[in-house]
Amino acid sequence: MPLRETTTARATAAGAAPAPTGPRHASSGPGGGRFRALRGALVLAWPALAVYALVRITGTAFIAWRAGDDGPGLGKLFASRFDTVYYVHIADNGYEAPLAEGCAVQGELCTYAFFPAYPALIRGFSAVLPLPTGTVAWGISVAASLVAAWGIFAVAEQLIDRRTAVFAVALWGVVPHAVVQQLAYTESLFTAVSAWALYAVVRRHWLTAAALACLAGLTRPSGAAVVAAVVLCAAWALFTAVRKGTGGRTALAAAILIAPLGWFFWFARVGYRAGRWDGYFRLQERWGSTFDGGGFTADRIAEVFTKQPTHLNTVVATVTVLGALLLLLLCALDRQHAPLLIYSAFLLLIAAGGAGYFHSKARFLLPAFPLLFPLARALATARPRAAYTVLGAVVLLSSAYGGYLLLVWKYSP
C-alpha cells in the first residue's frame, strides 16, 4: 500500500514550500517566533521522544541487571571500549599522537580512519565540562540519539502522519544494534545529522540541507549517502527551475557545491598526510576494509546456511542485510520520497558492498531509518493491542541482544 502523504508533503512534491508543522503562534519578533516554533515542534514530538527514552532505558536496565554488581560497570561498557578508545585518544591528543597499542597493525596513520566531527565535539565539550573525556563522549552520543529520534519523527510526520512517526522512532530504538545508540560511537550523531538533513531537503531548505550534509561528510565515511541525497535532489530541482524559469537557482547551485565539501575535505586531508591521493583507501585496507561490490557479504551470508558453527551476531547481521534489501524494495514500491530512497540505497550499498567486518553490518545500517517506515505504518494501522504486543516483544528481544553484544560478544558490535 503506498505511503500516504500529508498535505505539506504534497505541496513539497509540487514545488511549493510546505507549511510548518506544529501549532501556530503569533510572534512578537524573529527570536520569539523561532522559540515558539521550536516549542511547538517539541510538543508535537514529545510522545515519540518519550517512547524512545523508555525503550532505551529498558535496554540499559537489562544490561545493568545482566552485568551484576561484580561485572563491568555501565561506564566501562558504554564509554571506554573498542572504537571509543580511538575517539577519546584523538580528542585528548590529536591525530598525530601515537597510539601504539591500538595501531600495531594499521600503522602510524591508523587514527585517520576516524572522521573528525565527533572527536572535535568531544574536545570542545571536555574543555568546559569537569568530566572524564569518555563520559563526555558518551553524553554527546546519548544527546545525539534524542536529536536523531526527533529528526526521524519530523521526517515521518512530515511525509506520513504523526502516529506512524511515533512507531518509526520506537522501531529505531529497538533495531538489533540499537544498544550502539548509547555507546560513545558516531552512529547516533550521524543519524541525527542525516535525519535533519533529509528533513531540510523535504522542506526544500537547500542551504540547511547542504550544511548538514557537509557535517555528515565529516562524521562518517557513509556521509556520502547524505551528500548523494542532497546533491541529486538539488540537481533535479535546479534542472526543473532552469527549465521552468523559476527562482531559487542560486541556493540550489550553492547546495550542490557545499554538500560534498566535508566528505572531500577529509579524504583530501588523509591523502595529503599519507602522501598519495588514495591515502584513505590504503588506510582502510590496513584496517581490513575494502569495497568489492558485495561479493564478501554474499559469501558470508551463504556460509550461514552451509557451514557450522556460526555466531548469533553473524545470523543477526545476515537477517539485517537481507531484511534491509527487502525493505528498500518495499519503500521503492511505496514510492517513498526520493531523498529517503537515495539515502537508504547508498547506505545499503556502502554497508553490503564493503568487504570485511561482517559482524558489524547491522551497525553500519543503523542510520538507515527510512527503511523502517513501512513497518511503522503497518504497526500504526494495526489494532492497538496487536501493535503494542509486537512492539513489547521486540523491545525485550532488542534488550536481550544488546546485552549479548556488550557482555558476551568479544568484539566491537
Tab-separated table of C-alpha atoms in Angstrom:
chain	number	residue	atom	x	y	z
A	1	MET	CA	0.000	0.000	0.000
A	2	PRO	CA	1.530	3.362	-0.956
A	3	LEU	CA	2.702	5.633	1.783
A	4	ARG	CA	0.167	8.339	2.478
A	5	GLU	CA	1.464	11.860	2.118
A	6	THR	CA	0.302	14.755	4.197
A	7	THR	CA	-0.847	17.992	2.620
A	8	THR	CA	2.528	19.516	3.348
A	9	ALA	CA	4.340	16.669	1.627
A	10	ARG	CA	2.174	17.008	-1.471
A	11	ALA	CA	2.894	20.716	-1.511
A	12	THR	CA	6.592	19.927	-1.352
A	13	ALA	CA	6.342	17.474	-4.253
A	14	ALA	CA	4.572	20.143	-6.270
A	15	GLY	CA	7.438	22.551	-5.661
A	16	ALA	CA	5.872	24.800	-3.018
A	17	ALA	CA	7.317	25.245	0.437
A	18	PRO	CA	5.119	23.357	2.910
A	19	ALA	CA	3.595	24.984	5.934
A	20	PRO	CA	5.420	24.448	9.228
A	21	THR	CA	4.313	21.543	11.359
A	22	GLY	CA	3.201	22.046	14.923
A	23	PRO	CA	0.944	24.696	16.470
A	24	ARG	CA	0.980	28.219	15.117
A	25	HIS	CA	1.603	31.133	17.403
A	26	ALA	CA	1.658	34.865	16.971
A	27	SER	CA	5.185	36.178	17.073
A	28	SER	CA	6.436	39.424	18.532
A	29	GLY	CA	9.711	39.153	16.629
A	30	PRO	CA	12.074	36.766	14.835
A	31	GLY	CA	13.612	35.433	18.053
A	32	GLY	CA	10.266	34.867	19.731
A	33	GLY	CA	8.907	33.252	16.593
A	34	ARG	CA	11.754	30.781	16.422
A	35	PHE	CA	11.370	29.909	20.101
A	36	ARG	CA	7.640	29.319	19.728
A	37	ALA	CA	8.203	27.211	16.613
A	38	LEU	CA	10.757	25.097	18.485
A	39	ARG	CA	8.416	24.695	21.435
A	40	GLY	CA	5.564	23.730	19.124
A	41	ALA	CA	7.742	21.151	17.381
A	42	LEU	CA	8.745	19.643	20.731
A	43	VAL	CA	5.111	19.478	21.831
A	44	LEU	CA	4.326	17.626	18.622
A	45	ALA	CA	7.229	15.197	19.032
A	46	TRP	CA	7.151	14.520	22.770
A	47	PRO	CA	5.288	11.156	22.565
A	48	ALA	CA	7.928	9.827	20.196
A	49	LEU	CA	10.783	11.072	22.375
A	50	ALA	CA	9.143	9.609	25.481
A	51	VAL	CA	8.666	6.213	23.836
A	52	TYR	CA	12.240	6.254	22.557
A	53	ALA	CA	13.611	7.098	26.010
A	54	LEU	CA	11.505	4.327	27.552
A	55	VAL	CA	12.713	1.584	25.208
A	56	ARG	CA	16.358	2.630	25.540
A	57	ILE	CA	16.129	2.859	29.339
A	58	THR	CA	14.661	-0.647	29.280
A	59	GLY	CA	17.610	-1.894	27.243
A	60	THR	CA	20.114	-0.181	29.534
A	61	ALA	CA	18.406	-1.551	32.661
A	62	PHE	CA	18.580	-5.075	31.224
A	63	ILE	CA	22.324	-4.712	30.591
A	64	ALA	CA	22.900	-3.372	34.108
A	65	TRP	CA	20.938	-6.294	35.539
A	66	ARG	CA	22.820	-8.885	33.498
A	67	ALA	CA	26.215	-7.339	34.303
A	68	GLY	CA	25.527	-7.603	38.037
A	69	ASP	CA	27.387	-5.926	40.852
A	70	ASP	CA	30.646	-7.764	40.117
A	71	GLY	CA	30.569	-7.238	36.334
A	72	PRO	CA	31.855	-4.352	34.256
A	73	GLY	CA	30.144	-1.100	35.099
A	74	LEU	CA	27.972	0.752	32.607
A	75	GLY	CA	30.646	3.428	32.334
A	76	LYS	CA	33.150	0.896	31.047
A	77	LEU	CA	30.644	-0.803	28.764
A	78	PHE	CA	29.352	2.407	27.198
A	79	ALA	CA	32.279	4.812	27.279
A	80	SER	CA	35.673	3.089	27.278
A	81	ARG	CA	35.776	0.174	24.821
A	82	PHE	CA	36.538	-0.558	21.169
A	83	ASP	CA	36.182	2.451	18.833
A	84	THR	CA	35.612	4.768	21.801
A	85	VAL	CA	39.296	4.400	22.682
A	86	TYR	CA	40.269	5.982	19.361
A	87	TYR	CA	37.774	8.842	19.564
A	88	VAL	CA	38.837	9.714	23.110
A	89	HIS	CA	42.513	9.498	22.167
A	90	ILE	CA	42.003	11.821	19.195
A	91	ALA	CA	40.003	14.265	21.320
A	92	ASP	CA	42.683	14.340	24.021
A	93	ASN	CA	45.843	14.188	21.914
A	94	GLY	CA	45.033	14.896	18.267
A	95	TYR	CA	45.589	12.742	15.227
A	96	GLU	CA	49.380	12.859	15.266
A	97	ALA	CA	49.874	11.444	18.755
A	98	PRO	CA	50.931	7.776	18.621
A	99	LEU	CA	48.576	5.050	19.837
A	100	ALA	CA	50.876	2.057	19.846
A	101	GLU	CA	48.541	-0.488	21.438
A	102	GLY	CA	45.621	0.231	19.108
A	103	CYS	CA	47.629	0.801	15.937
A	104	ALA	CA	50.109	-2.073	15.957
A	105	VAL	CA	48.781	-3.428	12.644
A	106	GLN	CA	47.281	-0.368	10.952
A	107	GLY	CA	50.361	1.832	11.248
A	108	GLU	CA	51.034	5.384	12.374
A	109	LEU	CA	48.132	6.855	10.408
A	110	CYS	CA	45.530	4.477	11.836
A	111	THR	CA	43.621	7.173	13.746
A	112	TYR	CA	42.901	8.984	10.477
A	113	ALA	CA	40.348	6.278	9.685
A	114	PHE	CA	38.097	8.037	12.216
A	115	PHE	CA	36.392	11.151	10.905
A	116	PRO	CA	36.905	14.412	12.846
A	117	ALA	CA	33.444	15.768	13.729
A	118	TYR	CA	32.807	13.564	16.766
A	119	PRO	CA	36.305	13.968	18.306
A	120	ALA	CA	36.029	17.720	17.763
A	121	LEU	CA	32.740	17.805	19.688
A	122	ILE	CA	34.248	15.705	22.472
A	123	ARG	CA	37.245	18.015	22.703
A	124	GLY	CA	35.059	21.119	22.743
A	125	PHE	CA	32.731	19.917	25.491
A	126	SER	CA	35.606	18.439	27.515
A	127	ALA	CA	37.159	21.890	27.632
A	128	VAL	CA	34.188	23.288	29.565
A	129	LEU	CA	32.873	20.259	31.482
A	130	PRO	CA	34.681	18.853	34.551
A	131	LEU	CA	34.152	15.263	33.414
A	132	PRO	CA	36.362	12.481	32.037
A	133	THR	CA	36.655	12.571	28.275
A	134	GLY	CA	34.981	9.187	27.873
A	135	THR	CA	31.988	10.368	29.895
A	136	VAL	CA	31.695	13.469	27.727
A	137	ALA	CA	31.844	11.299	24.602
A	138	TRP	CA	29.072	9.093	25.971
A	139	GLY	CA	26.944	12.090	26.913
A	140	ILE	CA	27.244	13.528	23.400
A	141	SER	CA	26.125	10.214	21.929
A	142	VAL	CA	23.102	9.976	24.243
A	143	ALA	CA	22.082	13.573	23.487
A	144	ALA	CA	22.575	12.952	19.765
A	145	SER	CA	20.359	9.855	19.941
A	146	LEU	CA	17.492	12.020	21.214
A	147	VAL	CA	18.107	14.584	18.479
A	148	ALA	CA	18.150	11.710	15.978
A	149	ALA	CA	14.852	10.363	17.324
A	150	TRP	CA	13.352	13.831	16.968
A	151	GLY	CA	14.654	14.103	13.399
A	152	ILE	CA	13.239	10.690	12.466
A	153	PHE	CA	9.890	11.747	13.879
A	154	ALA	CA	9.994	15.027	11.953
A	155	VAL	CA	10.653	13.284	8.630
A	156	ALA	CA	7.986	10.603	9.137
A	157	GLU	CA	5.394	13.059	10.446
A	158	GLN	CA	6.034	15.366	7.505
A	159	LEU	CA	5.633	12.627	4.899
A	160	ILE	CA	3.161	10.235	6.510
A	161	ASP	CA	1.420	11.044	9.805
A	162	ARG	CA	2.116	11.521	13.488
A	163	ARG	CA	1.149	8.042	14.676
A	164	THR	CA	3.388	6.380	12.099
A	165	ALA	CA	6.192	8.751	13.078
A	166	VAL	CA	5.960	7.659	16.725
A	167	PHE	CA	6.192	3.993	15.739
A	168	ALA	CA	9.119	4.765	13.419
A	169	VAL	CA	11.056	6.262	16.321
A	170	ALA	CA	10.139	3.326	18.557
A	171	LEU	CA	11.360	0.855	15.932
A	172	TRP	CA	14.634	2.730	15.504
A	173	GLY	CA	15.105	2.352	19.263
A	174	VAL	CA	14.777	-1.443	19.095
A	175	VAL	CA	16.603	-2.428	15.900
A	176	PRO	CA	19.156	-5.211	16.517
A	177	HIS	CA	22.126	-2.918	17.240
A	178	ALA	CA	20.114	-0.198	18.991
A	179	VAL	CA	22.413	-0.505	22.017
A	180	VAL	CA	25.054	1.292	19.939
A	181	GLN	CA	22.898	4.414	20.131
A	182	GLN	CA	24.005	4.720	23.780
A	183	LEU	CA	27.677	3.881	23.190
A	184	ALA	CA	30.322	6.545	22.656
A	185	TYR	CA	30.214	5.822	18.912
A	186	THR	CA	29.315	8.020	15.932
A	187	GLU	CA	26.097	6.285	14.851
A	188	SER	CA	23.782	8.480	16.936
A	189	LEU	CA	25.446	11.716	15.842
A	190	PHE	CA	25.445	10.626	12.217
A	191	THR	CA	21.784	9.591	12.312
A	192	ALA	CA	20.843	12.914	13.890
A	193	VAL	CA	22.642	14.921	11.215
A	194	SER	CA	21.275	12.695	8.447
A	195	ALA	CA	17.668	12.849	9.640
A	196	TRP	CA	17.624	16.627	9.859
A	197	ALA	CA	19.424	16.944	6.519
A	198	LEU	CA	16.722	14.828	4.884
A	199	TYR	CA	14.049	16.853	6.653
A	200	ALA	CA	15.605	20.017	5.228
A	201	VAL	CA	15.525	18.509	1.728
A	202	VAL	CA	11.865	17.548	2.138
A	203	ARG	CA	11.113	21.113	3.250
A	204	ARG	CA	13.273	22.498	0.402
A	205	HIS	CA	15.618	24.309	2.781
A	206	TRP	CA	18.546	23.671	0.496
A	207	LEU	CA	21.320	25.582	2.247
A	208	THR	CA	20.467	23.997	5.593
A	209	ALA	CA	20.455	20.568	3.957
A	210	ALA	CA	23.812	21.268	2.324
A	211	ALA	CA	25.398	22.427	5.581
A	212	LEU	CA	24.190	19.300	7.373
A	213	ALA	CA	25.400	17.095	4.509
A	214	CYS	CA	28.789	18.760	4.833
A	215	LEU	CA	28.788	17.909	8.554
A	216	ALA	CA	27.701	14.326	7.811
A	217	GLY	CA	30.692	14.020	5.494
A	218	LEU	CA	32.927	14.923	8.441
A	219	THR	CA	31.257	12.383	10.737
A	220	ARG	CA	31.453	9.021	8.951
A	221	PRO	CA	32.546	7.726	5.537
A	222	SER	CA	28.895	6.833	4.937
A	223	GLY	CA	28.245	10.570	4.943
A	224	ALA	CA	28.457	10.036	1.200
A	225	ALA	CA	24.853	8.783	1.410
A	226	VAL	CA	23.640	12.124	2.779
A	227	VAL	CA	25.718	14.005	0.229
A	228	ALA	CA	24.235	11.941	-2.589
A	229	ALA	CA	20.668	12.568	-1.395
A	230	VAL	CA	21.177	16.326	-1.128
A	231	VAL	CA	23.176	16.773	-4.328
A	232	LEU	CA	20.969	14.611	-6.542
A	233	CYS	CA	17.733	16.163	-5.282
A	234	ALA	CA	19.141	19.688	-5.522
A	235	ALA	CA	20.411	18.980	-9.034
A	236	TRP	CA	16.983	17.766	-10.123
A	237	ALA	CA	15.332	20.793	-8.535
A	238	LEU	CA	17.844	23.063	-10.275
A	239	PHE	CA	17.178	21.393	-13.629
A	240	THR	CA	13.437	21.874	-13.087
A	241	ALA	CA	13.904	25.507	-12.063
A	242	VAL	CA	16.023	26.263	-15.131
A	243	ARG	CA	13.543	24.554	-17.426
A	244	LYS	CA	10.590	26.451	-15.935
A	245	GLY	CA	12.436	29.705	-15.420
A	246	THR	CA	11.571	29.867	-11.711
A	247	GLY	CA	13.652	31.320	-8.877
A	248	GLY	CA	15.808	29.719	-6.215
A	249	ARG	CA	18.529	28.627	-8.610
A	250	THR	CA	21.359	30.307	-6.693
A	251	ALA	CA	20.527	28.445	-3.468
A	252	LEU	CA	20.268	25.163	-5.355
A	253	ALA	CA	23.620	25.638	-7.069
A	254	ALA	CA	25.221	26.593	-3.745
A	255	ALA	CA	23.761	23.487	-2.087
A	256	ILE	CA	25.241	21.259	-4.777
A	257	LEU	CA	28.675	22.790	-4.188
A	258	ILE	CA	28.555	22.903	-0.365
A	259	ALA	CA	27.116	19.451	0.414
A	260	PRO	CA	30.188	17.343	-0.513
A	261	LEU	CA	32.825	19.676	0.957
A	262	GLY	CA	33.166	17.911	4.312
A	263	TRP	CA	33.494	14.455	2.780
A	264	PHE	CA	36.039	15.577	0.181
A	265	PHE	CA	37.977	17.605	2.737
A	266	TRP	CA	38.672	14.608	4.938
A	267	PHE	CA	39.681	12.355	2.071
A	268	ALA	CA	41.995	15.100	0.806
A	269	ARG	CA	43.387	15.628	4.302
A	270	VAL	CA	44.222	11.951	4.753
A	271	GLY	CA	45.608	11.746	1.232
A	272	TYR	CA	47.886	14.727	1.904
A	273	ARG	CA	49.088	13.216	5.168
A	274	ALA	CA	49.725	9.855	3.512
A	275	GLY	CA	51.455	11.427	0.536
A	276	ARG	CA	49.143	9.916	-2.075
A	277	TRP	CA	45.691	10.758	-3.424
A	278	ASP	CA	44.209	7.399	-2.387
A	279	GLY	CA	45.669	7.509	1.093
A	280	TYR	CA	42.341	6.998	2.830
A	281	PHE	CA	41.543	3.873	0.821
A	282	ARG	CA	45.014	2.472	1.517
A	283	LEU	CA	44.488	3.148	5.183
A	284	GLN	CA	41.159	1.314	5.129
A	285	GLU	CA	42.871	-1.671	3.534
A	286	ARG	CA	45.208	-1.818	6.529
A	287	TRP	CA	42.106	-1.856	8.707
A	288	GLY	CA	40.827	-4.836	6.689
A	289	SER	CA	38.062	-2.865	4.971
A	290	THR	CA	37.727	-2.606	1.185
A	291	PHE	CA	34.906	-2.339	-1.340
A	292	ASP	CA	34.157	-5.322	-3.567
A	293	GLY	CA	30.570	-4.590	-4.578
A	294	GLY	CA	29.033	-7.177	-2.250
A	295	GLY	CA	30.944	-10.366	-3.015
A	296	PHE	CA	32.292	-10.720	0.528
A	297	THR	CA	28.860	-10.097	2.051
A	298	ALA	CA	27.207	-12.631	-0.256
A	299	ASP	CA	29.809	-15.258	0.644
A	300	ARG	CA	29.337	-14.712	4.369
A	301	ILE	CA	25.560	-14.914	4.059
A	302	ALA	CA	25.893	-18.161	2.126
A	303	GLU	CA	28.150	-19.584	4.850
A	304	VAL	CA	25.412	-19.064	7.434
A	305	PHE	CA	23.355	-21.684	5.587
A	306	THR	CA	26.188	-24.028	4.610
A	307	LYS	CA	28.718	-24.072	7.458
A	308	GLN	CA	28.697	-24.798	11.165
A	309	PRO	CA	29.177	-23.458	13.738
A	310	THR	CA	28.130	-19.854	13.447
A	311	HIS	CA	27.720	-16.946	15.851
A	312	LEU	CA	24.468	-15.279	16.837
A	313	ASN	CA	25.885	-11.954	15.653
A	314	THR	CA	26.568	-13.426	12.209
A	315	VAL	CA	22.985	-14.658	11.950
A	316	VAL	CA	21.615	-11.286	13.025
A	317	ALA	CA	23.856	-9.488	10.513
A	318	THR	CA	22.581	-11.811	7.782
A	319	VAL	CA	18.942	-11.210	8.681
A	320	THR	CA	19.545	-7.455	8.895
A	321	VAL	CA	21.192	-7.182	5.481
A	322	LEU	CA	18.563	-9.341	3.773
A	323	GLY	CA	15.778	-7.522	5.613
A	324	ALA	CA	17.220	-4.154	4.566
A	325	LEU	CA	17.199	-5.246	0.934
A	326	LEU	CA	13.559	-6.311	1.202
A	327	LEU	CA	12.542	-3.119	2.991
A	328	LEU	CA	14.313	-0.987	0.385
A	329	LEU	CA	12.281	-2.745	-2.289
A	330	LEU	CA	9.074	-2.109	-0.323
A	331	CYS	CA	9.989	1.555	0.085
A	332	ALA	CA	10.562	1.832	-3.663
A	333	LEU	CA	7.240	0.148	-4.419
A	334	ASP	CA	5.560	2.521	-1.973
A	335	ARG	CA	7.127	5.427	-3.878
A	336	GLN	CA	8.871	6.754	-0.825
A	337	HIS	CA	10.175	10.298	-1.129
A	338	ALA	CA	13.250	10.460	-3.402
A	339	PRO	CA	15.851	11.763	-0.884
A	340	LEU	CA	14.966	8.995	1.560
A	341	LEU	CA	15.291	6.311	-1.094
A	342	ILE	CA	18.614	7.681	-2.309
A	343	TYR	CA	19.962	7.902	1.227
A	344	SER	CA	18.900	4.361	2.172
A	345	ALA	CA	20.137	2.870	-1.103
A	346	PHE	CA	23.577	4.434	-0.709
A	347	LEU	CA	23.846	3.316	2.919
A	348	LEU	CA	22.943	-0.229	1.922
A	349	LEU	CA	25.425	-0.137	-0.950
A	350	ILE	CA	28.209	1.052	1.350
A	351	ALA	CA	27.401	-1.469	4.092
A	352	ALA	CA	26.719	-4.543	1.942
A	353	GLY	CA	29.284	-3.650	-0.720
A	354	GLY	CA	32.145	-3.429	1.751
A	355	ALA	CA	34.431	-6.381	2.372
A	356	GLY	CA	35.334	-7.000	5.999
A	357	TYR	CA	33.659	-6.602	9.394
A	358	PHE	CA	30.622	-8.677	8.503
A	359	HIS	CA	29.579	-8.814	12.156
A	360	SER	CA	29.225	-5.004	12.109
A	361	LYS	CA	26.977	-4.782	9.034
A	362	ALA	CA	23.866	-4.349	11.181
A	363	ARG	CA	25.542	-1.439	12.980
A	364	PHE	CA	26.503	0.153	9.674
A	365	LEU	CA	22.826	0.037	8.683
A	366	LEU	CA	21.637	1.576	11.949
A	367	PRO	CA	21.281	5.076	10.401
A	368	ALA	CA	19.048	3.746	7.577
A	369	PHE	CA	15.884	4.749	9.428
A	370	PRO	CA	13.694	5.355	6.312
A	371	LEU	CA	13.680	1.588	5.788
A	372	LEU	CA	11.597	1.314	8.965
A	373	PHE	CA	8.736	3.420	7.635
A	374	PRO	CA	6.780	0.544	6.007
A	375	LEU	CA	6.957	-1.417	9.269
A	376	ALA	CA	5.977	1.653	11.269
A	377	ARG	CA	2.988	2.253	9.048
A	378	ALA	CA	1.907	-1.366	9.438
A	379	LEU	CA	2.028	-1.029	13.224
A	380	ALA	CA	0.253	2.331	13.103
A	381	THR	CA	-2.653	0.881	11.143
A	382	ALA	CA	-2.880	-2.377	13.138
A	383	ARG	CA	-5.155	-2.893	16.100
A	384	PRO	CA	-3.607	-1.202	19.147
A	385	ARG	CA	-3.431	-4.414	21.181
A	386	ALA	CA	-1.609	-6.239	18.385
A	387	ALA	CA	0.724	-3.317	17.704
A	388	TYR	CA	1.713	-2.879	21.345
A	389	THR	CA	2.172	-6.622	21.846
A	390	VAL	CA	4.528	-6.845	18.872
A	391	LEU	CA	6.438	-3.759	19.936
A	392	GLY	CA	6.744	-5.001	23.520
A	393	ALA	CA	8.115	-8.351	22.354
A	394	VAL	CA	10.638	-6.630	20.113
A	395	VAL	CA	11.757	-4.395	22.999
A	396	LEU	CA	12.540	-7.496	25.074
A	397	LEU	CA	14.416	-9.162	22.208
A	398	SER	CA	16.370	-5.993	21.475
A	399	SER	CA	17.308	-5.619	25.155
A	400	ALA	CA	18.497	-9.229	25.335
A	401	TYR	CA	20.538	-8.894	22.171
A	402	GLY	CA	22.048	-5.616	23.384
A	403	GLY	CA	23.177	-7.469	26.497
A	404	TYR	CA	24.704	-10.165	24.303
A	405	LEU	CA	26.654	-7.608	22.259
A	406	LEU	CA	28.143	-5.896	25.301
A	407	LEU	CA	28.536	-8.813	27.731
A	408	VAL	CA	29.112	-11.892	25.566
A	409	TRP	CA	30.389	-10.802	22.158
A	410	LYS	CA	34.124	-10.087	22.434
A	411	TYR	CA	34.491	-7.670	19.549
A	412	SER	CA	33.144	-4.279	18.575
A	413	PRO	CA	29.360	-4.546	17.985
